[in-house]
Coordinates of C-alpha atoms (C1' of nucleotides) in Angstrom, one line a residue:
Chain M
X28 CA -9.1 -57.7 111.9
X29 CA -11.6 -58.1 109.4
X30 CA -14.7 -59.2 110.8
X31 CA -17.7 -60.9 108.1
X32 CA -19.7 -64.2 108.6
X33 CA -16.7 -66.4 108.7
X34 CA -15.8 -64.6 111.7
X35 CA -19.1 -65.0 113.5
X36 CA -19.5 -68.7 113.0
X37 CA -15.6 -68.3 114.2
X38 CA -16.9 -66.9 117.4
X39 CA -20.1 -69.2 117.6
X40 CA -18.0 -72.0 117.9
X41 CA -14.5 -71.0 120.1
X42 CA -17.6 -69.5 122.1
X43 CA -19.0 -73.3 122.7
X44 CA -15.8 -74.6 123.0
X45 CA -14.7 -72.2 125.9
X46 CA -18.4 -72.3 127.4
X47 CA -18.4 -76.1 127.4
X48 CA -15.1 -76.4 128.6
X49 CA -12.6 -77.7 125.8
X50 CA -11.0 -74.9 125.5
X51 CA -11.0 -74.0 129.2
X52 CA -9.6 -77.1 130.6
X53 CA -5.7 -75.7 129.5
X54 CA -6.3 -72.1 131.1
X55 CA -6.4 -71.2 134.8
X56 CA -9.9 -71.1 134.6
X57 CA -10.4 -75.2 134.6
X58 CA -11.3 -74.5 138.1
X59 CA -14.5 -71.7 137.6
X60 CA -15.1 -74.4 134.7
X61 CA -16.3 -76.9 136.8
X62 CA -18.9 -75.4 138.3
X63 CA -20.7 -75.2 134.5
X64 CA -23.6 -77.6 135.1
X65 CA -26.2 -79.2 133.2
X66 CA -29.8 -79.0 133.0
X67 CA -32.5 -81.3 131.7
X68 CA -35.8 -79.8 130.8
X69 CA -39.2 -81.2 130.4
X70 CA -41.5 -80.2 127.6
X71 CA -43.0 -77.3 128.8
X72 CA -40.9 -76.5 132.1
X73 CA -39.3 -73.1 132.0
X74 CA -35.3 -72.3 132.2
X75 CA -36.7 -68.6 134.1
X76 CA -39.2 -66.1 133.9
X77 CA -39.5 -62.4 133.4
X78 CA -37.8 -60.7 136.4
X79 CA -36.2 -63.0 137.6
X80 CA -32.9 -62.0 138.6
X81 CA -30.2 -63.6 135.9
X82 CA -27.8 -65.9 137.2
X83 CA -26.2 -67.6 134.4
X84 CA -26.2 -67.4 130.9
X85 CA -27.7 -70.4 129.2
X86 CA -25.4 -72.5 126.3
X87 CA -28.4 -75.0 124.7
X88 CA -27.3 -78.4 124.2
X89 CA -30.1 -79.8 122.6
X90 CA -33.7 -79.1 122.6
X91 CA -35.4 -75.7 121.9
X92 CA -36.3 -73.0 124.3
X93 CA -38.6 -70.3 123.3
X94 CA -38.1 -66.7 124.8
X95 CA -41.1 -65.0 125.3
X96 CA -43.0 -61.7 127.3
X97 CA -46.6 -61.5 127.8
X98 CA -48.9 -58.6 128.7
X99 CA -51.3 -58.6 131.4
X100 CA -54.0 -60.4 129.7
X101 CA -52.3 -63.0 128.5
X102 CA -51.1 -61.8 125.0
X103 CA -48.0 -63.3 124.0
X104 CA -45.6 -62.6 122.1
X105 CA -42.0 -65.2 121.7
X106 CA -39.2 -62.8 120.8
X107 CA -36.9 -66.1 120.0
X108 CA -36.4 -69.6 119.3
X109 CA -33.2 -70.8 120.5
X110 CA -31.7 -74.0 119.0
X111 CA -28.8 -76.2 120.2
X112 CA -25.5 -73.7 119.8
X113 CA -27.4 -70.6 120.7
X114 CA -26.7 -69.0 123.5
X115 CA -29.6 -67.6 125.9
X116 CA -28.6 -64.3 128.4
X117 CA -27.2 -62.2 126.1
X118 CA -30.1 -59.7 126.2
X119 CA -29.6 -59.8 130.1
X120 CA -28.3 -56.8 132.2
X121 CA -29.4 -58.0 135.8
X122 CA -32.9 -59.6 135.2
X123 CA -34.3 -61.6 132.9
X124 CA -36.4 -59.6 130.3
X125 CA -38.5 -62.6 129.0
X126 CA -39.5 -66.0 129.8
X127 CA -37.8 -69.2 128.7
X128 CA -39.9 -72.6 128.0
X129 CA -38.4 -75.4 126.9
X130 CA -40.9 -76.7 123.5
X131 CA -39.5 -79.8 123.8
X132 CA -37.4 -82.1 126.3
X133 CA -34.4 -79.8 126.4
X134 CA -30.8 -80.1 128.0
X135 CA -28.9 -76.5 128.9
X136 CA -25.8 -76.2 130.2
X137 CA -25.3 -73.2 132.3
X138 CA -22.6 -71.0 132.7
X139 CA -22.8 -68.5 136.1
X140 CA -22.6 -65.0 135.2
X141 CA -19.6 -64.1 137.3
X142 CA -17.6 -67.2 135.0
X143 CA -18.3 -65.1 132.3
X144 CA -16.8 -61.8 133.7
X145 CA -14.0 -63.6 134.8
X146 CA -13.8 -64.9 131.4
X147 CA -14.2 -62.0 129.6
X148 CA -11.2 -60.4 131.9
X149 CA -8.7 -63.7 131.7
X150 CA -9.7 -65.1 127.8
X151 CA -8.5 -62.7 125.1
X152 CA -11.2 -62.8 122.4
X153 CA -13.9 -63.8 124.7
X154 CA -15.2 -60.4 125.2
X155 CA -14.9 -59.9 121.8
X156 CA -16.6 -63.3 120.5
X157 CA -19.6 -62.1 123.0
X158 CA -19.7 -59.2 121.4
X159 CA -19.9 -60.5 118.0
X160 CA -22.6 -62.5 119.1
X161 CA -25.0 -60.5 120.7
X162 CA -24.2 -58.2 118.0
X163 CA -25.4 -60.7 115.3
X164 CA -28.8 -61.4 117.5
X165 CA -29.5 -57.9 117.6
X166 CA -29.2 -57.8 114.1
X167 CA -32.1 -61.1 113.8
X168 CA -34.5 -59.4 115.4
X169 CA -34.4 -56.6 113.8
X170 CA -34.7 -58.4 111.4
X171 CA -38.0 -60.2 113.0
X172 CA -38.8 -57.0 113.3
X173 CA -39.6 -55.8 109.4
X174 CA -41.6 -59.2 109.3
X175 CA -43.8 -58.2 112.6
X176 CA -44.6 -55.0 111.4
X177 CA -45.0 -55.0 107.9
X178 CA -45.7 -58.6 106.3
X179 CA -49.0 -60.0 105.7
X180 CA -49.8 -63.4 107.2
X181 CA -48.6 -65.8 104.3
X182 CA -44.9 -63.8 103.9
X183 CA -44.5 -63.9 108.0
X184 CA -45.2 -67.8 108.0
X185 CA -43.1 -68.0 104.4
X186 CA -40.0 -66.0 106.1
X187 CA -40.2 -68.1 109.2
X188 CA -40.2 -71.3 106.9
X189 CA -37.1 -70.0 105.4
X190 CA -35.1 -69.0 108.1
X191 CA -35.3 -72.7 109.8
X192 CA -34.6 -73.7 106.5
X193 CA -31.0 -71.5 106.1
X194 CA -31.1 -73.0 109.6
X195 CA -31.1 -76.6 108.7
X196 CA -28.6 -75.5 105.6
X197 CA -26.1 -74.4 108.0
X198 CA -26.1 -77.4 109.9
X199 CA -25.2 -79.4 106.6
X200 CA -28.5 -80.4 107.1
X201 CA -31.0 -80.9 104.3
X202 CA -32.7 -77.2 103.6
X203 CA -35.5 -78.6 101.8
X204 CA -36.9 -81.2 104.2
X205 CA -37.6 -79.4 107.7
X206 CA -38.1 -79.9 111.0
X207 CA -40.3 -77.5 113.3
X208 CA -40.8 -78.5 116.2
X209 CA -43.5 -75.9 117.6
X210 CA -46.6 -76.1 118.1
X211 CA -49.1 -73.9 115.9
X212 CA -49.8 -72.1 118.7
X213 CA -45.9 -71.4 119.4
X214 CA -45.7 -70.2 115.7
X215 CA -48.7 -68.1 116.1
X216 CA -47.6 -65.9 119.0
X217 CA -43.6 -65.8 117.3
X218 CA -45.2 -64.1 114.5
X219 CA -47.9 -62.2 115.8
X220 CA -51.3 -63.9 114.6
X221 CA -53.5 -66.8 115.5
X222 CA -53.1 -70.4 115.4
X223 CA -56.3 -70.4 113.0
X224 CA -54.4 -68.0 110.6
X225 CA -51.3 -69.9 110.6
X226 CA -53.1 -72.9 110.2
X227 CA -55.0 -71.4 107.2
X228 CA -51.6 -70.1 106.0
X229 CA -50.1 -73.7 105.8
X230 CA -53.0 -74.7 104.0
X231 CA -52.8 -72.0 101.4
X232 CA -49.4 -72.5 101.2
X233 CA -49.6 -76.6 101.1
X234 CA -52.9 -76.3 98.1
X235 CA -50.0 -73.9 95.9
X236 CA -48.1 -77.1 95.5
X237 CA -44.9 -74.3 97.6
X238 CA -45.1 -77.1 100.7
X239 CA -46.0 -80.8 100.9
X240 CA -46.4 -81.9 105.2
X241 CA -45.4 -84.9 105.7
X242 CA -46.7 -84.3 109.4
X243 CA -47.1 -81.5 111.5
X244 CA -44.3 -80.9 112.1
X245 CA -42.3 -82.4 109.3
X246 CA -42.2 -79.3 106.1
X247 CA -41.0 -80.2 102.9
X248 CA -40.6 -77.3 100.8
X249 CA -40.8 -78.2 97.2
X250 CA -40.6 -74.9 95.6
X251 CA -38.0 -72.7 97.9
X252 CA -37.8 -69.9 94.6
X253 CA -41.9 -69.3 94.9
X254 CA -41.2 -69.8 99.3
X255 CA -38.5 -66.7 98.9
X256 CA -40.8 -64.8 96.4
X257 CA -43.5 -64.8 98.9
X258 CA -41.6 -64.2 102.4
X259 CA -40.0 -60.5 100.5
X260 CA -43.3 -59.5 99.2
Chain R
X21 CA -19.8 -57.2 139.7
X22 CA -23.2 -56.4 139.9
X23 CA -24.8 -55.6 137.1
X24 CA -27.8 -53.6 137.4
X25 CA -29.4 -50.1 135.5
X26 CA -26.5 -48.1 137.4
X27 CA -24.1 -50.1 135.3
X28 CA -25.6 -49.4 132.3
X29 CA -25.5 -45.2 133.0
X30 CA -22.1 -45.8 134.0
X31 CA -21.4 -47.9 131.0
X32 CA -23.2 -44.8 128.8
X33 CA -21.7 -41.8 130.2
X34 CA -17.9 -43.6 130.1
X35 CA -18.8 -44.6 126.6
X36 CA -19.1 -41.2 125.7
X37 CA -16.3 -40.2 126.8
X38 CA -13.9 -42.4 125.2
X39 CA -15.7 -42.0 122.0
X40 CA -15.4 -38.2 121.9
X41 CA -11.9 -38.4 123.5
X42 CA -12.3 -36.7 126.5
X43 CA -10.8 -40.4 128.2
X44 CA -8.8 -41.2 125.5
X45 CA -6.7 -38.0 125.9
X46 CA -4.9 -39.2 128.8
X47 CA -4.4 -42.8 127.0
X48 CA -1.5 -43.8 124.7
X49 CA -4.6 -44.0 122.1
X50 CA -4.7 -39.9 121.9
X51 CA -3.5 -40.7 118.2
X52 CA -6.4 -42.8 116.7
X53 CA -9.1 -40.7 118.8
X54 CA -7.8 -37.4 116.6
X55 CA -8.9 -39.8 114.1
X56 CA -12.7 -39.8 114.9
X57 CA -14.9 -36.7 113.3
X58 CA -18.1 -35.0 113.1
X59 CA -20.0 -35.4 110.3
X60 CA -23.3 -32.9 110.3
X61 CA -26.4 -34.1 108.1
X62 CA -29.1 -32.3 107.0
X63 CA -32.6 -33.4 107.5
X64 CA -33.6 -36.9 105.5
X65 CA -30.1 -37.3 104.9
X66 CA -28.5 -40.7 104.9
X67 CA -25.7 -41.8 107.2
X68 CA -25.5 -44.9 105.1
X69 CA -27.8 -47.0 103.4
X70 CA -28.6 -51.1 104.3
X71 CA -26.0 -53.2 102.5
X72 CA -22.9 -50.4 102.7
X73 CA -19.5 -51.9 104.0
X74 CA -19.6 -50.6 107.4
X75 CA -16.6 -48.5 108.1
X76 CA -17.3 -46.9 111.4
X77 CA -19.5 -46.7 114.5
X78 CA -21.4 -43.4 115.5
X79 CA -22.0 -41.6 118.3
X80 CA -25.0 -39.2 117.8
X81 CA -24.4 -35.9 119.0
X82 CA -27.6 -34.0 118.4
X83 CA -30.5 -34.6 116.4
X84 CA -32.2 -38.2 116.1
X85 CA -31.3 -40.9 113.5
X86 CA -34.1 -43.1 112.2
X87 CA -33.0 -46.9 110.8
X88 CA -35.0 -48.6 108.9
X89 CA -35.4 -52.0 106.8
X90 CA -37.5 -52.0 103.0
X91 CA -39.2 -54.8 101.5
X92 CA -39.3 -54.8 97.8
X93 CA -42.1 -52.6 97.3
X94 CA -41.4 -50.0 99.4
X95 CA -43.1 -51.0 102.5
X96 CA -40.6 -49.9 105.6
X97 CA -40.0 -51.1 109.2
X98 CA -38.0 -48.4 111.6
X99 CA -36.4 -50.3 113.9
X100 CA -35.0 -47.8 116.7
X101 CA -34.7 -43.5 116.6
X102 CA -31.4 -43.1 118.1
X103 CA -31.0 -39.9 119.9
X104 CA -27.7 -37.9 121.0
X105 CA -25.6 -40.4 123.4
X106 CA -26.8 -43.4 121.5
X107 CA -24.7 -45.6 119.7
X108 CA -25.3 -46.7 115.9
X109 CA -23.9 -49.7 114.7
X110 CA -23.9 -52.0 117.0
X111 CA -26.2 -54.2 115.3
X112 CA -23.6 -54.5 112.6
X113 CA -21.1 -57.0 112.0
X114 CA -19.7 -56.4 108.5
X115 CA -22.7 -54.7 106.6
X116 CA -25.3 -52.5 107.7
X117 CA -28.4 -54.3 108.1
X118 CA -30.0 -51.4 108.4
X119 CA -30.4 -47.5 106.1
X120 CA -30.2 -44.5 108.8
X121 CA -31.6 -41.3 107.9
X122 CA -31.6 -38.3 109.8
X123 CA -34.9 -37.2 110.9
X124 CA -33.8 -33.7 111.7
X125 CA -30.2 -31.5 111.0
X126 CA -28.4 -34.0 113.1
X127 CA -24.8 -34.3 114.0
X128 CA -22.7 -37.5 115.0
X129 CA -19.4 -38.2 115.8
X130 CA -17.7 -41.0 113.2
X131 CA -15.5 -43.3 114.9
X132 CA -13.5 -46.2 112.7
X133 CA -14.1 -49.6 113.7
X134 CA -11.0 -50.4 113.5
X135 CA -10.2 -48.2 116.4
X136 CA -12.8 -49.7 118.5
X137 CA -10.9 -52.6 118.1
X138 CA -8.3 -50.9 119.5
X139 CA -10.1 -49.6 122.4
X140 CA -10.9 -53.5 123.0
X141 CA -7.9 -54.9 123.1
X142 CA -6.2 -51.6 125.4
X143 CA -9.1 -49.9 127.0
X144 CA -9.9 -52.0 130.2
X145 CA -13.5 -52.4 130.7
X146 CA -14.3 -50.9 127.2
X147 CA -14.9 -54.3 125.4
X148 CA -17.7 -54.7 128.6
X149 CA -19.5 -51.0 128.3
X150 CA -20.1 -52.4 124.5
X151 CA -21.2 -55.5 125.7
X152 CA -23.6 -54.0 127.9
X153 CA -24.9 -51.1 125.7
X154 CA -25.3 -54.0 123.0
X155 CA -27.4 -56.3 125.9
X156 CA -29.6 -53.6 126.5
X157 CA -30.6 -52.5 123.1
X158 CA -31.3 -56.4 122.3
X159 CA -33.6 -56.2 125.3
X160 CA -35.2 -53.1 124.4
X161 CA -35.5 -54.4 120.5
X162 CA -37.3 -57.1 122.4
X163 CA -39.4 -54.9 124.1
X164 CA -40.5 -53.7 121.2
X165 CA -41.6 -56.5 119.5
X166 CA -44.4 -57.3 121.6
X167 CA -45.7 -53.8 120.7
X168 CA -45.3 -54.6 117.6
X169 CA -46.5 -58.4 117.5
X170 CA -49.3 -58.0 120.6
X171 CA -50.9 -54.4 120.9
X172 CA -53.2 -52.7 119.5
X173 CA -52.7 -49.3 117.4
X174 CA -53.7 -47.2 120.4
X175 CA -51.6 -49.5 122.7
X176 CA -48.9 -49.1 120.6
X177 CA -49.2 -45.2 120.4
X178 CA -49.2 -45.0 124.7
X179 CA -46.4 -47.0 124.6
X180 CA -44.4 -45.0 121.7
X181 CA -45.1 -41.8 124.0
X182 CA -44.1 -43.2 127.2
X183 CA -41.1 -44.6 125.8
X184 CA -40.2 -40.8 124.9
X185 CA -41.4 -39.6 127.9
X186 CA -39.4 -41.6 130.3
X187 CA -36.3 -40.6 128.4
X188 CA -37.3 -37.3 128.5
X189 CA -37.8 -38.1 132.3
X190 CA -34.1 -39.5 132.5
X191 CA -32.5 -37.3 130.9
X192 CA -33.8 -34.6 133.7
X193 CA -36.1 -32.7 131.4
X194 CA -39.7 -32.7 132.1
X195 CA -41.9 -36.4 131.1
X196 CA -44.6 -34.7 131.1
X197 CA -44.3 -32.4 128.4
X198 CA -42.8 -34.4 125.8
X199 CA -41.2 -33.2 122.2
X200 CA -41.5 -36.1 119.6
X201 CA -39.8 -34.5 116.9
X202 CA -41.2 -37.6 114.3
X203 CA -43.5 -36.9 111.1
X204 CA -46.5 -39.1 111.5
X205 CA -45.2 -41.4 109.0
X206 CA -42.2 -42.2 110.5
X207 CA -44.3 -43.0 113.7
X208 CA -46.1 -45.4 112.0
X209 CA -43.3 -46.9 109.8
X210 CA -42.3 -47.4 113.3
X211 CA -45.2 -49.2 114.7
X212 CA -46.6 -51.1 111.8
X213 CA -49.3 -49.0 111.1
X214 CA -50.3 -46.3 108.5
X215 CA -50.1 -42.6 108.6
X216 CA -54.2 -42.4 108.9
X217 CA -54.3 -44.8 111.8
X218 CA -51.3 -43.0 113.6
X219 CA -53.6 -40.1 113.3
X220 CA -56.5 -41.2 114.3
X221 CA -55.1 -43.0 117.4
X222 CA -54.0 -39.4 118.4
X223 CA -57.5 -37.9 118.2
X224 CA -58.4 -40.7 120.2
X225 CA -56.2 -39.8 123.2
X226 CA -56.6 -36.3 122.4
X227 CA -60.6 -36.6 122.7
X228 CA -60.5 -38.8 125.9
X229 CA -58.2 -36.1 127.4
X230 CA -55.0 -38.4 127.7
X231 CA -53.0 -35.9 126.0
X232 CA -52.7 -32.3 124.7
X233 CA -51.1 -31.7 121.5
X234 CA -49.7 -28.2 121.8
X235 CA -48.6 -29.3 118.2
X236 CA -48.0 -31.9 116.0
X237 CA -44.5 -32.5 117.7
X238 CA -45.2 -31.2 121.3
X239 CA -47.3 -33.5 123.4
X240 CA -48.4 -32.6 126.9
X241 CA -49.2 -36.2 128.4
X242 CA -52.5 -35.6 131.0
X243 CA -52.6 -38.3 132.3
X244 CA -50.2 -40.4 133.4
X245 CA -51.6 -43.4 134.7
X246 CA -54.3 -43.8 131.8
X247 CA -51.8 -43.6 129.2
X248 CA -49.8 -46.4 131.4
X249 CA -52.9 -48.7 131.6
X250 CA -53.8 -48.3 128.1
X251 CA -50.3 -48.8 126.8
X252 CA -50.0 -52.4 128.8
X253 CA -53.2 -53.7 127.8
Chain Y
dC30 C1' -51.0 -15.9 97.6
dG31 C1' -50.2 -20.0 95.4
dT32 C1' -47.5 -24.4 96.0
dT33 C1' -46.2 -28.2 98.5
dC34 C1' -46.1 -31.0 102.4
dT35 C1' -48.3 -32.9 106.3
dC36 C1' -52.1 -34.1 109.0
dT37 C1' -57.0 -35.1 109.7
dT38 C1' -61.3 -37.1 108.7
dG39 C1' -64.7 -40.0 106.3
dA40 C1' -66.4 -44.1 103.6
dG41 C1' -65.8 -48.5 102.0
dA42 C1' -62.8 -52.6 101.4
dT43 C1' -59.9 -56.1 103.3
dC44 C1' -57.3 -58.9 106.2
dC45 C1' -57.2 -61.1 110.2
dC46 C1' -59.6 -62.3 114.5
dT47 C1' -63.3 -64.5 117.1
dC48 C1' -66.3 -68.0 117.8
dA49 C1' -67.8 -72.5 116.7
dA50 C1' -67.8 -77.1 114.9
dC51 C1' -65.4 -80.9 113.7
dA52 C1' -61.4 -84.0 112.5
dC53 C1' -57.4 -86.3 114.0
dC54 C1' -54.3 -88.4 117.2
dT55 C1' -52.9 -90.4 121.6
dG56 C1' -53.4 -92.5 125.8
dT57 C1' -56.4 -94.6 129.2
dG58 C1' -59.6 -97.5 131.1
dG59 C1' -63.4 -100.6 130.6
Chain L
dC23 C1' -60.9 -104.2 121.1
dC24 C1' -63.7 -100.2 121.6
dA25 C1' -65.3 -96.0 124.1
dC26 C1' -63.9 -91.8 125.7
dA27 C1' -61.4 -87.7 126.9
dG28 C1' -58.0 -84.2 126.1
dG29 C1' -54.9 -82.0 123.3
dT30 C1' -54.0 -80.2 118.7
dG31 C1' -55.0 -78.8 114.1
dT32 C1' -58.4 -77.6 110.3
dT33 C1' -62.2 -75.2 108.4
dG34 C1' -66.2 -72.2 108.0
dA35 C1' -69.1 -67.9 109.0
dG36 C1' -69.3 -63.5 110.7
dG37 C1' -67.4 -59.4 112.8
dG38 C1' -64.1 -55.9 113.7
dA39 C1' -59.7 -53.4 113.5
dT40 C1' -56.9 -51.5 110.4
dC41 C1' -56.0 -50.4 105.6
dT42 C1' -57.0 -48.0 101.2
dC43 C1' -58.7 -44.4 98.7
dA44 C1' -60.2 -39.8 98.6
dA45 C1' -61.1 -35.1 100.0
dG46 C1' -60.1 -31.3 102.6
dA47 C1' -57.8 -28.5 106.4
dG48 C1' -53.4 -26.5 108.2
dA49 C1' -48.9 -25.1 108.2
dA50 C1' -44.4 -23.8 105.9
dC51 C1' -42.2 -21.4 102.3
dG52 C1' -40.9 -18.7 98.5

DNA sequence: CGTTCTCTTGAGATCCCTCAACACCTGTGG
DNA sequence: CCACAGGTGTTGAGGGATCTCAAGAGAACG
């Protein structure tokens, strides 16, 4: 088995198909299947919090839930956005290691945790399609990581532009004309600076002629060669 | 099955021992394990470099592995020292995403992806060890970025040395007396900082009589509970 | 005993943060 | 319809943490 991107996008989807239950319906499992449920979230309510203990693993529908620790005096820091597709729980042992918010009115379905051992046991290529996964957000953050550590303001906010925009791409979406829908103050504490520097990063980027804003949260990048230039230093 | 931080030891120590065969003997997979070999690098060494088709998975025997993400001008983000008993690759899908460099003479065991496969598909219960070793190094990378996003330098120093320290701790040598066999750059290539603010972070602990640096690579931690409070803020 | 590499320390510069004021938008109630 | 309040975003001025640049101290090695 040769495994690339095709693969993974493979595995993205047989992964929602089996989690949502088209592909589960024709198995033994219809019955574990059912028990799936939905859940509708207000702007701002949480899915869990840190320590919790984990019950399910999190499949979002639509919406987007941020992930996020804090330390004792309130610093934050969001680890994730997740985006309808994405799976939440895969960084999960027995408790939850961050919070999840929904940013927005948000609908989750979730799958109990003992459904997906029985799924991993019963499906062949489940395991595997996890594994991929989890494999692929391990590889994002660390990712996230070389932007935390070692890009100045402007690059952070340029890469984050970009990666909503491949985002969008993906989606067949247009990759020019975004949609974020955080708050500065979410953007801020994803990349690991204030809302006042992210705002003045907009700014610098908007006066360069790189962005136009339609709204706040409506990005239109009109120069994505200058936008990558600037996010890789 | 519960899952819980048992699990994940459990999940380790059998992981290690299909990997270096001792399981595997007894298996009808004896032929592809005969397949796996040591390789033994010298210090800076590479294992393999960001971009390279990845070919195998590695188990690191002895020694520690640094791996690390550039930006165009040189500026470098370590994202995780993996020490013997870790697992390198599991970030990786079909290319590294990652360069890792031996830090010191280190030695790990090379073992094919496309017998891990194998292991998968035969090995029951090996397709979930992964899964779990996979989970907990996302959470961990996690971890991580809010030292890197949140903290201050000499937060992020107390929390570098307790991170050694407790795996010193778990691994039934003494936490107290801790080895951290990193130059000072590669500490700070670690932490977002620079070599100079590494250093002086380390006087600073030194001088409020947090730590004792027998030498640059031997730390004696003094105090416990100070290092603990300043590492969380 | 030089040479080289690493670490430390100091002085000044810089980037980002803090604090503060204000603009904008939305919803509410008079 | 306007006044007002609360939430959000922008902009400015000043300060501070970290970086940059530079010099020198230690350690390792032939």
């Amino acid at each position: 088995m040769t495994i690339n991107e095709n693969t993974v996008n493979s595995a993205v989807n047989k992964m929602s198909a089996w989690l949502s239950g088209t592909h589960i319906e024709h198995t033994s499992l219809g019955h574990t299947v059912t028990h799936t449920s939905e859940r509708h979230l207000d702007t701002y309510e949480h899915l869990f919090f840190e320590g919790d203990k984990s019950s399910h693993v999190y499949l979002v529908v639509s919406g987007v839930i941020g992930m996020y620790k804090l330390l004792g005096d309130g610093r934050r820091q969001i680890s994730t956005f997740s985006y309808p597709g994405d799976i939440i729980g895969l960084d999960t042992i027995d408790t939850h290691v961050n919070s999840g918010e929904a940013l927005i009115k948000s609908v989750v379905r979730c799958i109990p945790v003992n459904a997906i051992d029985k799924l991993i046991r019963t499906e062949p290529g489940f395991g595997k399609a996890l594994l991929l996964l989890t494999a692929t957000e391990l590889a994002e953050t660390r990712e996230l990581m070389l932007s935390l550590g070692r890009k100045s303001a402007t690059e952070k906010l340029a890469t984050f532009l970009l990666s909503i925009a491949r985002r969008s791409a993906n989606n067949g979406q247009d990759g020019d004309s975004i949609s974020v829908p955080m708050k500065r103050s979410e953007i801020a504490d994803f990349l690991g600076l204030t809302i006042e520097t992210v705002s003045r990063c907009f700014t610098k980027l908007k006066v360069s002629r790189v962005i136009y804003l339609k709204c706040n949260s409506k990005v239109e990048i009109l120069d994505m060669d200058k936008l990558e230039s600037i996010a890789c230093g």
